[in-house]
PDB file of C-alpha atoms in Angstrom:
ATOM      1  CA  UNK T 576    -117.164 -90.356-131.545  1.00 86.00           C
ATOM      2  CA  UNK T 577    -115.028 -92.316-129.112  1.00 90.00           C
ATOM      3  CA  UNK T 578    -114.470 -90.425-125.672  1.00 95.00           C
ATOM      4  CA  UNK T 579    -113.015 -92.127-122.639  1.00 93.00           C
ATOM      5  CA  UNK T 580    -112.958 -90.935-118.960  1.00 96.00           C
ATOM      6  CA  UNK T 581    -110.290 -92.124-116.557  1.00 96.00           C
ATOM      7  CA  UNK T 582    -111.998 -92.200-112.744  1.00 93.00           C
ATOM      8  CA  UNK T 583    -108.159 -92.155-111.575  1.00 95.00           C
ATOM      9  CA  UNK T 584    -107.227 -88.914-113.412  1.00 94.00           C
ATOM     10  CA  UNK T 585    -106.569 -86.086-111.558  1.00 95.00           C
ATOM     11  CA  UNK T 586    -108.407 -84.301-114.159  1.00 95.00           C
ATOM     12  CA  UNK T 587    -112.037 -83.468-113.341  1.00 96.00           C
ATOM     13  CA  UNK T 588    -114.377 -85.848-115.684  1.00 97.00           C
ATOM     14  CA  UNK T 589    -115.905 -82.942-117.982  1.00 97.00           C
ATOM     15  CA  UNK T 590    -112.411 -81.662-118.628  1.00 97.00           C
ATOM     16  CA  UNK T 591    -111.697 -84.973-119.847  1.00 97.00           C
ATOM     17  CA  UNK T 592    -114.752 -84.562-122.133  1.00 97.00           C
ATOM     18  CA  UNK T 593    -114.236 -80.980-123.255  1.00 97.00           C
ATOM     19  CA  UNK T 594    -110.672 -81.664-124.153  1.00 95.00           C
ATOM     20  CA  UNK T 595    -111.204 -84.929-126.176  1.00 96.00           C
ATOM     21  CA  UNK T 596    -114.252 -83.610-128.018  1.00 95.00           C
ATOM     22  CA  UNK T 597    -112.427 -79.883-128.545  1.00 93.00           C
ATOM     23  CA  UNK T 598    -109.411 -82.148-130.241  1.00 91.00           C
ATOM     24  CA  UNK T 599    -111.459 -84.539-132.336  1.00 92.00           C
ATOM     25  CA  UNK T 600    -112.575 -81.389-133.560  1.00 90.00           C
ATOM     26  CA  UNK T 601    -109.939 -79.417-134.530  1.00 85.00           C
ATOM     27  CA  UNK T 602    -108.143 -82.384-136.123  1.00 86.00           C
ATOM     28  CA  UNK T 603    -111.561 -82.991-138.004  1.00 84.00           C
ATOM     29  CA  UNK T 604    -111.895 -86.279-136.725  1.00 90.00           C
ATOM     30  CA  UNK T 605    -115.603 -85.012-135.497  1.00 90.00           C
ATOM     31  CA  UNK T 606    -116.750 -82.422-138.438  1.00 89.00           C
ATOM     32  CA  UNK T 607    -118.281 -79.363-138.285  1.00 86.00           C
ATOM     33  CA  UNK T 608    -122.227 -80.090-137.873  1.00 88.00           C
ATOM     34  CA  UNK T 609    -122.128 -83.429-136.831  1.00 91.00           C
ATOM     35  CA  UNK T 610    -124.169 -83.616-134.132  1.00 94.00           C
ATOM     36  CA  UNK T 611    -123.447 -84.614-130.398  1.00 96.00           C
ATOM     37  CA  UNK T 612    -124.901 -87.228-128.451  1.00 96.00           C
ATOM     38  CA  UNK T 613    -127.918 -85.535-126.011  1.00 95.00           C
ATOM     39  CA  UNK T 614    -126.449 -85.220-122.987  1.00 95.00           C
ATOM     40  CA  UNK T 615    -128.794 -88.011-121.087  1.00 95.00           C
ATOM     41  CA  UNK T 616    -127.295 -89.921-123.575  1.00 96.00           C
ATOM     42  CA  UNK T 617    -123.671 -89.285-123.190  1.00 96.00           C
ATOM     43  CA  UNK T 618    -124.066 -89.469-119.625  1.00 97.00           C
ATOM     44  CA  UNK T 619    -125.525 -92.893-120.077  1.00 97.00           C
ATOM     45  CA  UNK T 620    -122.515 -93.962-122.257  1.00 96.00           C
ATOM     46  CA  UNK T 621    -120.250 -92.902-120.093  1.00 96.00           C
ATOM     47  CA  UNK T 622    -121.404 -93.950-116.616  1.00 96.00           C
ATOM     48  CA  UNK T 623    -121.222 -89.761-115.377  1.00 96.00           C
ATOM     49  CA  UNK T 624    -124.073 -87.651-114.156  1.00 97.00           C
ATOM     50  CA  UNK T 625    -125.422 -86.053-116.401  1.00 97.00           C
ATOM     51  CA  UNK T 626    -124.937 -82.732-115.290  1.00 97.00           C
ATOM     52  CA  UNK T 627    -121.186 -83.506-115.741  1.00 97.00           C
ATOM     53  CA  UNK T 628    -121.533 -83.457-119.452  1.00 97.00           C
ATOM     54  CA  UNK T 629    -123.537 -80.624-119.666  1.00 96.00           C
ATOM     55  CA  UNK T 630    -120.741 -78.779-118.347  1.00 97.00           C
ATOM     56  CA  UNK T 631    -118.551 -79.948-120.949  1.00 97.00           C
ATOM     57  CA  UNK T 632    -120.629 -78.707-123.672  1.00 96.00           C
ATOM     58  CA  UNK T 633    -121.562 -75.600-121.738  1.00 95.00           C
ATOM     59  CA  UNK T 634    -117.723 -74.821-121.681  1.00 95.00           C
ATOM     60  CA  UNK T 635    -117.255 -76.028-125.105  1.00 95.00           C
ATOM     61  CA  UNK T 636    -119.685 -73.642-126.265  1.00 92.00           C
ATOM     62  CA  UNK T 637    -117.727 -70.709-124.862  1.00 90.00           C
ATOM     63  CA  UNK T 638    -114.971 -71.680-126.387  1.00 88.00           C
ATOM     64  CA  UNK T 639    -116.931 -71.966-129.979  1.00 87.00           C
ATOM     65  CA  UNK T 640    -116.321 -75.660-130.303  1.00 90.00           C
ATOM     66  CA  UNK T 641    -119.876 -76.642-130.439  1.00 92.00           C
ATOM     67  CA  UNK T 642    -123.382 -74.647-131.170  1.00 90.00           C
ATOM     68  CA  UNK T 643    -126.600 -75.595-129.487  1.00 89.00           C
ATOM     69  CA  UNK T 644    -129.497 -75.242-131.865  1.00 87.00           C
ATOM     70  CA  UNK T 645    -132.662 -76.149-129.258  1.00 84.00           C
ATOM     71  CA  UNK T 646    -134.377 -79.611-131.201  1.00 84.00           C
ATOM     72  CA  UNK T 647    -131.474 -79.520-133.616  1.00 84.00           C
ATOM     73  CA  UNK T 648    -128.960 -80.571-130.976  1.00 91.00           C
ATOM     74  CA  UNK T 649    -125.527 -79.618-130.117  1.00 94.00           C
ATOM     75  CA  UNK T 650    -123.563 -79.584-133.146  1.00 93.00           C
ATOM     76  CA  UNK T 651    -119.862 -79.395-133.962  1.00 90.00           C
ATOM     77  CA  UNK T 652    -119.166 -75.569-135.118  1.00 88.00           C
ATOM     78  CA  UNK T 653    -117.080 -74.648-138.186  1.00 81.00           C
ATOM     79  CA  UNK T 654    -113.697 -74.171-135.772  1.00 65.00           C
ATOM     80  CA  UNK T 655    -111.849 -72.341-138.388  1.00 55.00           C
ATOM     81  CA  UNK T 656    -109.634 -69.544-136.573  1.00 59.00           C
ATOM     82  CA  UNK T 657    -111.988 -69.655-133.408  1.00 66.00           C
ATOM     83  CA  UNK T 658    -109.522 -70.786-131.087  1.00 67.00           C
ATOM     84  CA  UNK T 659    -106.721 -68.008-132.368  1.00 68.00           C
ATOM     85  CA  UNK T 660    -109.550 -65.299-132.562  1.00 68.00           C
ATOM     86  CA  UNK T 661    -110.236 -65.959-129.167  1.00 73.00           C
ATOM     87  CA  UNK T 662    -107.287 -66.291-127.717  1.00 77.00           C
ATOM     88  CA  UNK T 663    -105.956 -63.317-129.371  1.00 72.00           C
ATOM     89  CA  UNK T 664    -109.122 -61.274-128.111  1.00 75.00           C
ATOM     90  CA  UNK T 665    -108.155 -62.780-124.254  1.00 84.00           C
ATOM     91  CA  UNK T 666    -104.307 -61.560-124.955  1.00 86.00           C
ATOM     92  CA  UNK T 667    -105.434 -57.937-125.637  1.00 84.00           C
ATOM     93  CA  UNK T 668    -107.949 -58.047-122.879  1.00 88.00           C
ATOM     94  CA  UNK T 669    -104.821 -59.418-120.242  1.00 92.00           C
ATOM     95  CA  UNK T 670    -102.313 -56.683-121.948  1.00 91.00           C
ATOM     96  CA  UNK T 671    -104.737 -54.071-121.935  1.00 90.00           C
ATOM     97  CA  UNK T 672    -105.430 -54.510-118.087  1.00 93.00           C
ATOM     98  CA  UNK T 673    -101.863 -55.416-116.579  1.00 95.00           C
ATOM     99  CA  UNK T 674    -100.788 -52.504-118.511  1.00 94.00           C
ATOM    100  CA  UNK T 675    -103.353 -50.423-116.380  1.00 95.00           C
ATOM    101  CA  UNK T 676    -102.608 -51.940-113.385  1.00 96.00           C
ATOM    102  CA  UNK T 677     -98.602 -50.700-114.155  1.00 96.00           C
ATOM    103  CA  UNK T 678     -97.559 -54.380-114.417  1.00 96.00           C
ATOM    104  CA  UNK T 679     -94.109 -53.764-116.049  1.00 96.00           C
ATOM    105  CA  UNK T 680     -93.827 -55.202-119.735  1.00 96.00           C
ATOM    106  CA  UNK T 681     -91.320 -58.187-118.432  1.00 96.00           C
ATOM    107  CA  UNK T 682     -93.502 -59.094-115.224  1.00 96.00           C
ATOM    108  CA  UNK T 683     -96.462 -59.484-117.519  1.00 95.00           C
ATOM    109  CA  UNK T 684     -95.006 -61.111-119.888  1.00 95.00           C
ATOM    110  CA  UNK T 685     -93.253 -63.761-117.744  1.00 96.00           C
ATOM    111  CA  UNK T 686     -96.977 -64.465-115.843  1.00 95.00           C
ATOM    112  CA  UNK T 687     -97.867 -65.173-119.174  1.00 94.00           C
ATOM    113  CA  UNK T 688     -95.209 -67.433-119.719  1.00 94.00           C
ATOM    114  CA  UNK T 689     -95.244 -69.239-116.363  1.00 94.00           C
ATOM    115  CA  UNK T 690     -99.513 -69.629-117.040  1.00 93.00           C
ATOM    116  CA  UNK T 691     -99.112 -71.389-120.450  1.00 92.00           C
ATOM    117  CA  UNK T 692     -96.663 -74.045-119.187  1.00 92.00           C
ATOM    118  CA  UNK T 693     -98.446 -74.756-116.507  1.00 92.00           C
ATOM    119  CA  UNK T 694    -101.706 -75.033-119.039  1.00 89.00           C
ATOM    120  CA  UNK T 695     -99.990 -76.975-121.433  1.00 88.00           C
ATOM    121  CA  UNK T 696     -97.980 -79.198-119.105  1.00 88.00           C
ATOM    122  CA  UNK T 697    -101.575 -80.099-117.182  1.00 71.00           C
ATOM    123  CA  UNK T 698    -103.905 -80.560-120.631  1.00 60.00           C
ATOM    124  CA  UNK T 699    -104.254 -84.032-121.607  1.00 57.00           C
ATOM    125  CA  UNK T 700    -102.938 -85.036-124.603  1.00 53.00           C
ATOM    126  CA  UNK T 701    -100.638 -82.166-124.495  1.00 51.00           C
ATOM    127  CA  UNK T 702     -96.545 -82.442-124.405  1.00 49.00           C
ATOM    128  CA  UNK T 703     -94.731 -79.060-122.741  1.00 45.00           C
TER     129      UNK T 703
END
């Protein structure tokens, strides 16, 4: 696993992480149950505190990237349709609630819009 961290990015340091190691993942570059450096020692590796990576695999693990099994380690999950089940459950969770709120269809549907290019235009590695 080859992860780099730019000190000059305007990117915080464990988003760097979370979005490198969430990529390598879903292209299969890191397969599911390989397991992850501690984080001591990908804090080491890195030059970061080590609370820094922790982050990134705490976040990674709510996004269903990675399991932590205690002695076993943090290990790569099977990724499958994670991502699209989850987003899908966090679009019918934001519908559900601007539509309570009496957000008009277009309004809530243009914030929508206007949130995902500015996501994708500020992820690294990612082209909107």
């Amino acid at each position: 696993m080859e992860l780099f961290v730019d000190p000059a990015s305007a990117t915080p340091p464990f988003e760097q992480i979370r979005a490198q190691i969430a990529e390598q993942a879903r292209s299969g570059e890191l397969p599911t149950g390989l397991r992850l450096p501690t984080v001591r020692a990908l804090a080491e590796q890195l030059g970061l505190a080590a609370g820094t990576v922790a982050k990134a695999y705490r976040e990674l693990e709510g996004d269903g990237v990675v399991e932590t099994h205690g002695r076993r380690g943090t290990l790569i999950a099977a990724v499958g349709d994670t991502g699209h089940r989850l987003a899908a459950a966090a679009a019918a969770e934001y519908a559900g609630r601007t539509r309570r709120l009496g957000v008009p269809y277009a309004d809530a549907l243009a914030a929508v819009e206007t949130a995902l290019r500015l996501a994708y235009q500020e992820a690294p590695g990612r082209e909107g």
